[in-house]
Amino acid sequence: MFSFCTDPSTLDSWRWMACYLTTGKHMSLYWSFGTVLLLLAITAPVALAFGFAGATAARSRIAPLRWIGKGYTAIVRGVPDIAFFLFFVIALDQAFEYLRHKVKCPGWDQPIRQGNDFIVCAEAKLPLGNAAQWLHEVYGFSLAVLTFAIVFGAFAANVLFGAMRAVPRAQIETAEAYGLNQRQTFWRILVPQMWVYALPGLSNLWMVLIKATPLLFLLGVEDIVYWARELGGTKTPQFTDYPHVDWRMWYFLFLLIFYLGFTKLSETVLDRIMLRLTHGQATSGGEAQRKAA
Amino acid sequence: MKSILLGTVALALTSVAAFAGSHSVVRMGTEGAYPPYNFLNDDGEVDGFEREVGDEMCARAELTCEWVTNEWDSIIPNLVSGNYDTIIAGMSITDERDEVIDFTQDYFPPTASAYVAASADADLMGGVVAAQSATIQAGYVASTGAALIEFATPEETIAAVRAGEADAVLADRDYLAPLVDASGGELVFVGDPVPLGGGVGMGLRESDGEMLAKFDAAITSMKEDGTLNALLIKWFGEDTQTY
């Protein structure tokens, strides 16, 4: 990075630190913050959409749809995250490849499962075996988003399901009395009012999601915790220009500060959202706002 | 939700189609946390004995290779499901693993594992011994009667000994030696070396017989012309076992 970094062992501590903190490896650490934030930014809305769909399905009048919604929340919430990430993602990947295999290689005569191996034709590999590394990374990242969305969507579905039931019955009855049909009642009365009941549960989920990103490495996506562990580990002089003892504590302290700061920021934003959602609601919070106004 | 799912499938089906048909790439899966076998250098790239051996093997087999890192715990499942094509990660050839994947001949001779402790009088048979999970060393410790604590990364096993959480750690001697050297007497080798495993080989899917033969031939030629021995001495020192 800097011109004086050619022989780090001769440097004084400040320059040494400057060189050390700008190695290619540290750059990967800094990039991984972006990866994590991007993952959160994409996953949160997608998971919410999954949750909304799940909750709506779970309270549907059509029995099979209701079974799907209830089954989704029950099964996904019941399976440990790490099992989900280890096996489900591989299964999902194989499902995509299987579909592509069926489409692209109709003339293939060998079995797809050979013992432990999962063999599809080369054109069906996802990403293709000769694709650039960044394509593999983007693909792994997309799988991670999808998996996170499915897992957290199940929890969100449960939260939203409860929130929909928490909307006072009187509100729905009034809507019916005004002649709104079911769809109108749902979209105009139920959904706008349920968020205030859902937000505490959803904010919990958001906090858990922020801290769940180390699971990413199971999918080959290198997140901040992975790099902190890798960079902080003991480095002996044979294998690096910057030998040091076990510094993981400092790296993790840095992560702690990052996560605490992020949590604080999230809380501030969530408080504001809560304030807006409470406005005009038939809750004690809404009542307090009305009186204060 | 449906449209998101369909959209993802559609994207997955079409997006990379344009890249089909060009030259094939062999993806080499490694852990990147086990020096001198494999580790990430200051630039964040895979480096070490296996990097050099692997690159040389690919050159001789006339394959284009690309390096990827994966966590040790899920390194075999990701190979058999096709996320990369080889495991070159200091993996000892054992019968249990051989049932799931295939190995090339060994490119690192069967060597000893060793115990390292903070003091020379550590209790290796009745105390607490750390090892990386899903390794031959972990299996061995479990059979000795010592209490085994497993960690996901090799680094954590050493840290456990330094912190006093474990009395000793069992790992490949070549991984431990640089750490003992650099510790300034804090860590010492204890007890006799334990011969484990059938050497280190490259793992491939059982269905990839053709690629296995290519890599096997490359290793044979590297053993014959002394390239492999030179690399062994370069990374593991003059005293290491050679072919």
Short mmCIF file of N, CA and C in Angstrom, two decimals, chain B residues 66-207:
data_model
loop_
_atom_site.label_atom_id
_atom_site.label_comp_id
_atom_site.label_asym_id
_atom_site.label_seq_id
_atom_site.Cartn_x
_atom_site.Cartn_y
_atom_site.Cartn_z
N GLU B 66 -8.35 -23.12 -10.23
CA GLU B 66 -8.72 -21.92 -9.49
C GLU B 66 -8.87 -22.33 -8.02
N TRP B 67 -8.42 -21.44 -7.12
CA TRP B 67 -8.42 -21.82 -5.71
C TRP B 67 -9.60 -21.20 -4.98
N VAL B 68 -10.25 -22.02 -4.16
CA VAL B 68 -11.34 -21.50 -3.32
C VAL B 68 -11.16 -22.02 -1.89
N THR B 69 -11.62 -21.24 -0.93
CA THR B 69 -11.54 -21.69 0.46
C THR B 69 -12.93 -22.08 0.94
N ASN B 70 -12.93 -23.05 1.83
CA ASN B 70 -14.18 -23.54 2.41
C ASN B 70 -13.89 -23.99 3.83
N GLU B 71 -14.89 -23.86 4.68
CA GLU B 71 -14.70 -24.29 6.06
C GLU B 71 -14.46 -25.79 6.12
N TRP B 72 -13.59 -26.20 7.03
CA TRP B 72 -13.21 -27.61 7.15
C TRP B 72 -14.42 -28.50 7.36
N ASP B 73 -15.32 -28.09 8.26
CA ASP B 73 -16.46 -28.94 8.61
C ASP B 73 -17.31 -29.32 7.42
N SER B 74 -17.46 -28.43 6.46
CA SER B 74 -18.36 -28.73 5.35
C SER B 74 -17.57 -28.95 4.06
N ILE B 75 -16.28 -29.31 4.19
CA ILE B 75 -15.44 -29.38 2.99
C ILE B 75 -15.79 -30.61 2.14
N ILE B 76 -16.16 -31.74 2.77
CA ILE B 76 -16.52 -32.92 1.99
C ILE B 76 -17.92 -32.80 1.38
N PRO B 77 -18.95 -32.40 2.16
CA PRO B 77 -20.28 -32.23 1.54
C PRO B 77 -20.27 -31.29 0.34
N ASN B 78 -19.48 -30.21 0.41
CA ASN B 78 -19.44 -29.28 -0.70
C ASN B 78 -18.72 -29.85 -1.92
N LEU B 79 -17.79 -30.78 -1.68
CA LEU B 79 -17.13 -31.44 -2.82
C LEU B 79 -18.11 -32.36 -3.52
N VAL B 80 -18.79 -33.22 -2.76
CA VAL B 80 -19.64 -34.22 -3.42
C VAL B 80 -20.84 -33.57 -4.09
N SER B 81 -21.24 -32.39 -3.60
CA SER B 81 -22.36 -31.74 -4.28
C SER B 81 -21.87 -30.86 -5.43
N GLY B 82 -20.56 -30.82 -5.64
CA GLY B 82 -20.04 -30.21 -6.86
C GLY B 82 -19.72 -28.73 -6.79
N ASN B 83 -19.57 -28.17 -5.57
CA ASN B 83 -19.24 -26.74 -5.49
C ASN B 83 -17.79 -26.47 -5.85
N TYR B 84 -16.95 -27.46 -5.70
CA TYR B 84 -15.59 -27.40 -6.24
C TYR B 84 -15.21 -28.83 -6.61
N ASP B 85 -14.04 -29.00 -7.23
CA ASP B 85 -13.76 -30.31 -7.82
C ASP B 85 -12.73 -31.14 -7.07
N THR B 86 -11.92 -30.50 -6.23
CA THR B 86 -10.92 -31.26 -5.48
C THR B 86 -10.85 -30.71 -4.06
N ILE B 87 -10.38 -31.56 -3.14
CA ILE B 87 -10.01 -31.08 -1.81
C ILE B 87 -8.51 -31.23 -1.70
N ILE B 88 -7.83 -30.13 -1.49
CA ILE B 88 -6.39 -30.18 -1.31
C ILE B 88 -6.11 -29.38 -0.05
N ALA B 89 -6.29 -30.01 1.09
CA ALA B 89 -6.34 -29.28 2.35
C ALA B 89 -5.68 -30.05 3.48
N GLY B 90 -4.54 -30.66 3.20
CA GLY B 90 -3.86 -31.42 4.25
C GLY B 90 -4.71 -32.56 4.76
N MET B 91 -5.53 -33.12 3.90
CA MET B 91 -6.47 -34.15 4.34
C MET B 91 -5.82 -35.53 4.28
N SER B 92 -5.71 -36.17 5.43
CA SER B 92 -5.11 -37.50 5.48
C SER B 92 -6.04 -38.52 4.85
N ILE B 93 -5.43 -39.49 4.20
CA ILE B 93 -6.22 -40.54 3.56
C ILE B 93 -6.63 -41.54 4.64
N THR B 94 -7.92 -41.67 4.86
CA THR B 94 -8.42 -42.65 5.83
C THR B 94 -9.51 -43.48 5.17
N ASP B 95 -9.79 -44.64 5.77
CA ASP B 95 -10.81 -45.52 5.20
C ASP B 95 -12.19 -44.88 5.25
N GLU B 96 -12.47 -44.19 6.36
CA GLU B 96 -13.79 -43.57 6.50
C GLU B 96 -14.03 -42.56 5.39
N ARG B 97 -13.02 -41.71 5.13
CA ARG B 97 -13.19 -40.71 4.08
C ARG B 97 -13.23 -41.36 2.72
N ASP B 98 -12.46 -42.45 2.56
CA ASP B 98 -12.37 -43.10 1.27
C ASP B 98 -13.71 -43.70 0.85
N GLU B 99 -14.58 -43.95 1.84
CA GLU B 99 -15.90 -44.47 1.50
C GLU B 99 -16.76 -43.41 0.81
N VAL B 100 -16.48 -42.14 1.12
CA VAL B 100 -17.32 -41.06 0.61
C VAL B 100 -16.71 -40.41 -0.62
N ILE B 101 -15.38 -40.23 -0.61
CA ILE B 101 -14.70 -39.61 -1.74
C ILE B 101 -13.53 -40.49 -2.16
N ASP B 102 -12.89 -40.15 -3.25
CA ASP B 102 -11.69 -40.87 -3.68
C ASP B 102 -10.45 -40.01 -3.44
N PHE B 103 -9.33 -40.68 -3.17
CA PHE B 103 -8.09 -39.95 -2.97
C PHE B 103 -7.10 -40.29 -4.08
N THR B 104 -6.26 -39.30 -4.43
CA THR B 104 -5.10 -39.59 -5.25
C THR B 104 -4.09 -40.31 -4.36
N GLN B 105 -2.99 -40.74 -4.96
CA GLN B 105 -1.90 -41.23 -4.11
C GLN B 105 -1.41 -40.08 -3.22
N ASP B 106 -0.71 -40.40 -2.16
CA ASP B 106 -0.31 -39.33 -1.24
C ASP B 106 0.78 -38.45 -1.86
N TYR B 107 0.66 -37.15 -1.63
CA TYR B 107 1.71 -36.22 -2.03
C TYR B 107 2.46 -35.71 -0.81
N PHE B 108 2.08 -36.23 0.35
CA PHE B 108 2.79 -35.92 1.58
C PHE B 108 2.85 -37.23 2.35
N PRO B 109 4.09 -37.72 2.67
CA PRO B 109 4.21 -39.06 3.23
C PRO B 109 3.51 -39.15 4.59
N PRO B 110 3.09 -40.37 4.97
CA PRO B 110 2.48 -40.54 6.28
C PRO B 110 3.43 -40.00 7.35
N THR B 111 2.96 -39.06 8.12
CA THR B 111 3.83 -38.48 9.14
C THR B 111 3.17 -38.55 10.49
N ALA B 112 3.94 -38.14 11.46
CA ALA B 112 3.47 -38.22 12.83
C ALA B 112 2.66 -37.00 13.20
N SER B 113 1.65 -37.25 14.02
CA SER B 113 1.00 -36.16 14.73
C SER B 113 1.73 -36.01 16.06
N ALA B 114 1.60 -34.86 16.70
CA ALA B 114 2.32 -34.67 17.94
C ALA B 114 1.45 -33.89 18.92
N TYR B 115 1.78 -34.10 20.19
CA TYR B 115 1.12 -33.33 21.24
C TYR B 115 1.94 -32.09 21.55
N VAL B 116 1.25 -30.97 21.75
CA VAL B 116 1.92 -29.76 22.23
C VAL B 116 1.18 -29.29 23.47
N ALA B 117 1.95 -28.90 24.49
CA ALA B 117 1.33 -28.44 25.73
C ALA B 117 2.08 -27.23 26.25
N ALA B 118 1.54 -26.61 27.27
CA ALA B 118 2.18 -25.45 27.87
C ALA B 118 3.26 -25.88 28.86
N SER B 119 3.19 -27.11 29.33
CA SER B 119 4.24 -27.59 30.22
C SER B 119 4.57 -29.03 29.87
N ALA B 120 5.81 -29.44 30.20
CA ALA B 120 6.29 -30.74 29.76
C ALA B 120 5.61 -31.89 30.50
N ASP B 121 4.95 -31.61 31.64
CA ASP B 121 4.36 -32.71 32.41
C ASP B 121 2.85 -32.81 32.20
N ALA B 122 2.36 -32.33 31.06
CA ALA B 122 0.92 -32.38 30.79
C ALA B 122 0.44 -33.83 30.75
N ASP B 123 -0.76 -34.06 31.25
CA ASP B 123 -1.34 -35.39 31.28
C ASP B 123 -2.05 -35.65 29.95
N LEU B 124 -1.41 -36.45 29.08
CA LEU B 124 -1.94 -36.64 27.72
C LEU B 124 -3.05 -37.68 27.66
N MET B 125 -3.02 -38.61 28.60
CA MET B 125 -3.98 -39.72 28.52
C MET B 125 -5.20 -39.49 29.41
N GLY B 126 -5.04 -38.71 30.47
CA GLY B 126 -6.17 -38.51 31.38
C GLY B 126 -6.66 -37.06 31.42
N GLY B 127 -5.94 -36.17 30.76
CA GLY B 127 -6.29 -34.76 30.82
C GLY B 127 -7.27 -34.35 29.72
N VAL B 128 -7.28 -33.05 29.45
CA VAL B 128 -8.14 -32.52 28.40
C VAL B 128 -7.27 -32.24 27.18
N VAL B 129 -7.62 -32.83 26.04
CA VAL B 129 -6.82 -32.64 24.84
C VAL B 129 -7.68 -32.02 23.73
N ALA B 130 -7.14 -30.97 23.12
CA ALA B 130 -7.86 -30.28 22.05
C ALA B 130 -7.47 -30.85 20.69
N ALA B 131 -8.42 -30.85 19.76
CA ALA B 131 -8.12 -31.23 18.38
C ALA B 131 -9.15 -30.57 17.47
N GLN B 132 -8.80 -30.43 16.22
CA GLN B 132 -9.78 -29.87 15.27
C GLN B 132 -10.84 -30.93 14.98
N SER B 133 -12.09 -30.51 14.90
CA SER B 133 -13.17 -31.47 14.71
C SER B 133 -13.05 -32.14 13.34
N ALA B 134 -13.54 -33.37 13.27
CA ALA B 134 -13.55 -34.15 12.03
C ALA B 134 -12.16 -34.36 11.46
N THR B 135 -11.17 -34.52 12.35
CA THR B 135 -9.82 -34.86 11.89
C THR B 135 -9.44 -36.23 12.46
N ILE B 136 -8.38 -36.82 11.89
CA ILE B 136 -7.92 -38.10 12.43
C ILE B 136 -7.43 -37.93 13.85
N GLN B 137 -6.89 -36.72 14.15
CA GLN B 137 -6.39 -36.49 15.51
C GLN B 137 -7.54 -36.52 16.52
N ALA B 138 -8.67 -35.93 16.15
CA ALA B 138 -9.82 -35.93 17.05
C ALA B 138 -10.27 -37.37 17.31
N GLY B 139 -10.28 -38.17 16.25
CA GLY B 139 -10.66 -39.56 16.40
C GLY B 139 -9.70 -40.31 17.32
N TYR B 140 -8.41 -39.99 17.19
CA TYR B 140 -7.41 -40.67 18.01
C TYR B 140 -7.55 -40.29 19.48
N VAL B 141 -7.71 -38.99 19.74
CA VAL B 141 -7.83 -38.53 21.13
C VAL B 141 -9.02 -39.20 21.80
N ALA B 142 -10.13 -39.30 21.06
CA ALA B 142 -11.34 -39.91 21.62
C ALA B 142 -11.06 -41.35 22.03
N SER B 143 -10.12 -42.02 21.34
CA SER B 143 -9.85 -43.41 21.65
C SER B 143 -8.83 -43.60 22.78
N THR B 144 -8.17 -42.49 23.21
CA THR B 144 -7.13 -42.66 24.22
C THR B 144 -7.65 -42.59 25.64
N GLY B 145 -8.85 -42.09 25.83
CA GLY B 145 -9.35 -41.94 27.18
C GLY B 145 -9.20 -40.53 27.72
N ALA B 146 -8.46 -39.69 27.00
CA ALA B 146 -8.39 -38.29 27.38
C ALA B 146 -9.71 -37.62 27.02
N ALA B 147 -10.02 -36.53 27.75
CA ALA B 147 -11.24 -35.79 27.41
C ALA B 147 -10.94 -34.95 26.17
N LEU B 148 -11.76 -35.12 25.15
CA LEU B 148 -11.51 -34.42 23.87
C LEU B 148 -12.35 -33.15 23.80
N ILE B 149 -11.69 -32.02 23.51
CA ILE B 149 -12.50 -30.87 23.12
C ILE B 149 -12.14 -30.51 21.68
N GLU B 150 -13.21 -30.34 20.89
CA GLU B 150 -13.01 -30.11 19.47
C GLU B 150 -13.26 -28.65 19.11
N PHE B 151 -12.51 -28.17 18.14
CA PHE B 151 -12.69 -26.81 17.67
C PHE B 151 -12.80 -26.83 16.15
N ALA B 152 -13.47 -25.80 15.61
CA ALA B 152 -13.70 -25.78 14.17
C ALA B 152 -12.44 -25.45 13.39
N THR B 153 -11.54 -24.65 13.99
CA THR B 153 -10.33 -24.25 13.28
C THR B 153 -9.10 -24.68 14.07
N PRO B 154 -7.98 -24.92 13.40
CA PRO B 154 -6.76 -25.30 14.10
C PRO B 154 -6.29 -24.22 15.08
N GLU B 155 -6.46 -22.97 14.65
CA GLU B 155 -6.04 -21.85 15.49
C GLU B 155 -6.65 -21.93 16.89
N GLU B 156 -7.92 -22.28 16.95
CA GLU B 156 -8.61 -22.31 18.24
C GLU B 156 -8.08 -23.41 19.15
N THR B 157 -7.57 -24.51 18.55
CA THR B 157 -7.04 -25.58 19.39
C THR B 157 -5.79 -25.10 20.12
N ILE B 158 -4.96 -24.32 19.42
CA ILE B 158 -3.75 -23.78 20.05
C ILE B 158 -4.14 -22.77 21.13
N ALA B 159 -5.10 -21.90 20.79
CA ALA B 159 -5.53 -20.89 21.74
C ALA B 159 -6.05 -21.53 23.02
N ALA B 160 -6.70 -22.69 22.89
CA ALA B 160 -7.24 -23.38 24.06
C ALA B 160 -6.12 -23.82 24.99
N VAL B 161 -4.99 -24.24 24.39
CA VAL B 161 -3.85 -24.65 25.22
C VAL B 161 -3.23 -23.43 25.89
N ARG B 162 -3.07 -22.37 25.14
CA ARG B 162 -2.49 -21.16 25.73
C ARG B 162 -3.35 -20.63 26.86
N ALA B 163 -4.67 -20.75 26.70
CA ALA B 163 -5.59 -20.22 27.71
C ALA B 163 -5.76 -21.18 28.89
N GLY B 164 -5.17 -22.37 28.80
CA GLY B 164 -5.30 -23.32 29.89
C GLY B 164 -6.59 -24.11 29.84
N GLU B 165 -7.36 -23.90 28.79
CA GLU B 165 -8.64 -24.61 28.65
C GLU B 165 -8.39 -26.09 28.37
N ALA B 166 -7.33 -26.35 27.62
CA ALA B 166 -6.95 -27.74 27.34
C ALA B 166 -5.53 -27.95 27.85
N ASP B 167 -5.22 -29.19 28.25
CA ASP B 167 -3.87 -29.49 28.72
C ASP B 167 -2.89 -29.60 27.57
N ALA B 168 -3.39 -30.09 26.44
CA ALA B 168 -2.52 -30.30 25.29
C ALA B 168 -3.35 -30.25 24.02
N VAL B 169 -2.65 -30.15 22.88
CA VAL B 169 -3.33 -30.20 21.60
C VAL B 169 -2.65 -31.27 20.76
N LEU B 170 -3.45 -32.04 20.01
CA LEU B 170 -2.89 -33.02 19.09
C LEU B 170 -3.18 -32.55 17.66
N ALA B 171 -2.11 -32.41 16.87
CA ALA B 171 -2.27 -31.99 15.48
C ALA B 171 -1.08 -32.50 14.69
N ASP B 172 -1.09 -32.26 13.38
CA ASP B 172 0.06 -32.64 12.57
C ASP B 172 1.30 -31.93 13.10
N ARG B 173 2.39 -32.67 13.21
CA ARG B 173 3.62 -32.10 13.76
C ARG B 173 4.07 -30.90 12.94
N ASP B 174 3.87 -30.95 11.63
CA ASP B 174 4.37 -29.88 10.78
C ASP B 174 3.58 -28.59 10.95
N TYR B 175 2.34 -28.73 11.36
CA TYR B 175 1.56 -27.53 11.65
C TYR B 175 2.01 -26.92 12.96
N LEU B 176 2.34 -27.77 13.93
CA LEU B 176 2.67 -27.29 15.27
C LEU B 176 4.08 -26.70 15.34
N ALA B 177 5.01 -27.28 14.56
CA ALA B 177 6.42 -26.90 14.71
C ALA B 177 6.67 -25.38 14.61
N PRO B 178 6.15 -24.69 13.57
CA PRO B 178 6.40 -23.24 13.52
C PRO B 178 5.81 -22.49 14.71
N LEU B 179 4.71 -22.98 15.20
CA LEU B 179 4.07 -22.31 16.34
C LEU B 179 4.89 -22.48 17.61
N VAL B 180 5.43 -23.70 17.78
CA VAL B 180 6.27 -23.94 18.94
C VAL B 180 7.54 -23.08 18.85
N ASP B 181 8.12 -23.02 17.65
CA ASP B 181 9.33 -22.21 17.45
C ASP B 181 9.08 -20.75 17.81
N ALA B 182 7.92 -20.23 17.39
CA ALA B 182 7.65 -18.81 17.57
C ALA B 182 7.15 -18.48 18.96
N SER B 183 6.84 -19.51 19.76
CA SER B 183 6.22 -19.21 21.05
C SER B 183 7.25 -18.85 22.12
N GLY B 184 8.54 -19.01 21.82
CA GLY B 184 9.57 -18.64 22.77
C GLY B 184 9.52 -19.45 24.05
N GLY B 185 9.24 -20.75 23.94
CA GLY B 185 9.26 -21.60 25.11
C GLY B 185 7.94 -21.75 25.82
N GLU B 186 6.95 -20.98 25.38
CA GLU B 186 5.64 -21.08 26.03
C GLU B 186 4.97 -22.41 25.71
N LEU B 187 5.17 -22.87 24.46
CA LEU B 187 4.60 -24.15 24.06
C LEU B 187 5.74 -25.15 23.83
N VAL B 188 5.53 -26.39 24.24
CA VAL B 188 6.55 -27.42 24.04
C VAL B 188 5.90 -28.69 23.50
N PHE B 189 6.68 -29.45 22.73
CA PHE B 189 6.23 -30.77 22.32
C PHE B 189 6.28 -31.70 23.54
N VAL B 190 5.26 -32.53 23.69
CA VAL B 190 5.21 -33.44 24.83
C VAL B 190 4.97 -34.84 24.31
N GLY B 191 5.57 -35.81 24.96
CA GLY B 191 5.29 -37.21 24.64
C GLY B 191 5.85 -37.62 23.29
N ASP B 192 5.54 -38.84 22.89
CA ASP B 192 6.05 -39.37 21.64
C ASP B 192 5.13 -38.98 20.49
N PRO B 193 5.70 -38.82 19.30
CA PRO B 193 4.85 -38.58 18.14
C PRO B 193 3.92 -39.77 17.91
N VAL B 194 2.75 -39.50 17.37
CA VAL B 194 1.77 -40.55 17.12
C VAL B 194 1.61 -40.72 15.61
N PRO B 195 1.98 -41.89 15.05
CA PRO B 195 1.79 -42.05 13.61
C PRO B 195 0.30 -42.26 13.29
N LEU B 196 -0.26 -41.39 12.49
CA LEU B 196 -1.69 -41.47 12.15
C LEU B 196 -1.87 -41.29 10.65
N GLY B 197 -2.87 -41.97 10.09
CA GLY B 197 -3.28 -41.72 8.71
C GLY B 197 -2.34 -42.32 7.68
N GLY B 198 -2.77 -42.28 6.44
CA GLY B 198 -2.00 -42.89 5.36
C GLY B 198 -1.41 -41.86 4.45
N GLY B 199 -0.90 -40.76 5.00
CA GLY B 199 -0.38 -39.71 4.16
C GLY B 199 -1.49 -38.78 3.71
N VAL B 200 -1.07 -37.66 3.11
CA VAL B 200 -2.05 -36.67 2.68
C VAL B 200 -2.25 -36.80 1.18
N GLY B 201 -3.49 -36.88 0.77
CA GLY B 201 -3.80 -36.98 -0.66
C GLY B 201 -4.82 -35.94 -1.05
N MET B 202 -5.04 -35.86 -2.36
CA MET B 202 -6.03 -34.93 -2.84
C MET B 202 -7.36 -35.68 -2.98
N GLY B 203 -8.42 -35.08 -2.48
CA GLY B 203 -9.73 -35.73 -2.52
C GLY B 203 -10.51 -35.32 -3.75
N LEU B 204 -11.13 -36.30 -4.39
CA LEU B 204 -11.98 -36.01 -5.55
C LEU B 204 -13.28 -36.79 -5.42
N ARG B 205 -14.28 -36.38 -6.19
CA ARG B 205 -15.53 -37.14 -6.21
C ARG B 205 -15.27 -38.53 -6.78
N GLU B 206 -16.01 -39.51 -6.28
CA GLU B 206 -15.79 -40.89 -6.74
C GLU B 206 -16.09 -41.04 -8.22
N SER B 207 -16.93 -40.17 -8.75
CA SER B 207 -17.30 -40.30 -10.16
C SER B 207 -16.30 -39.62 -11.09
#
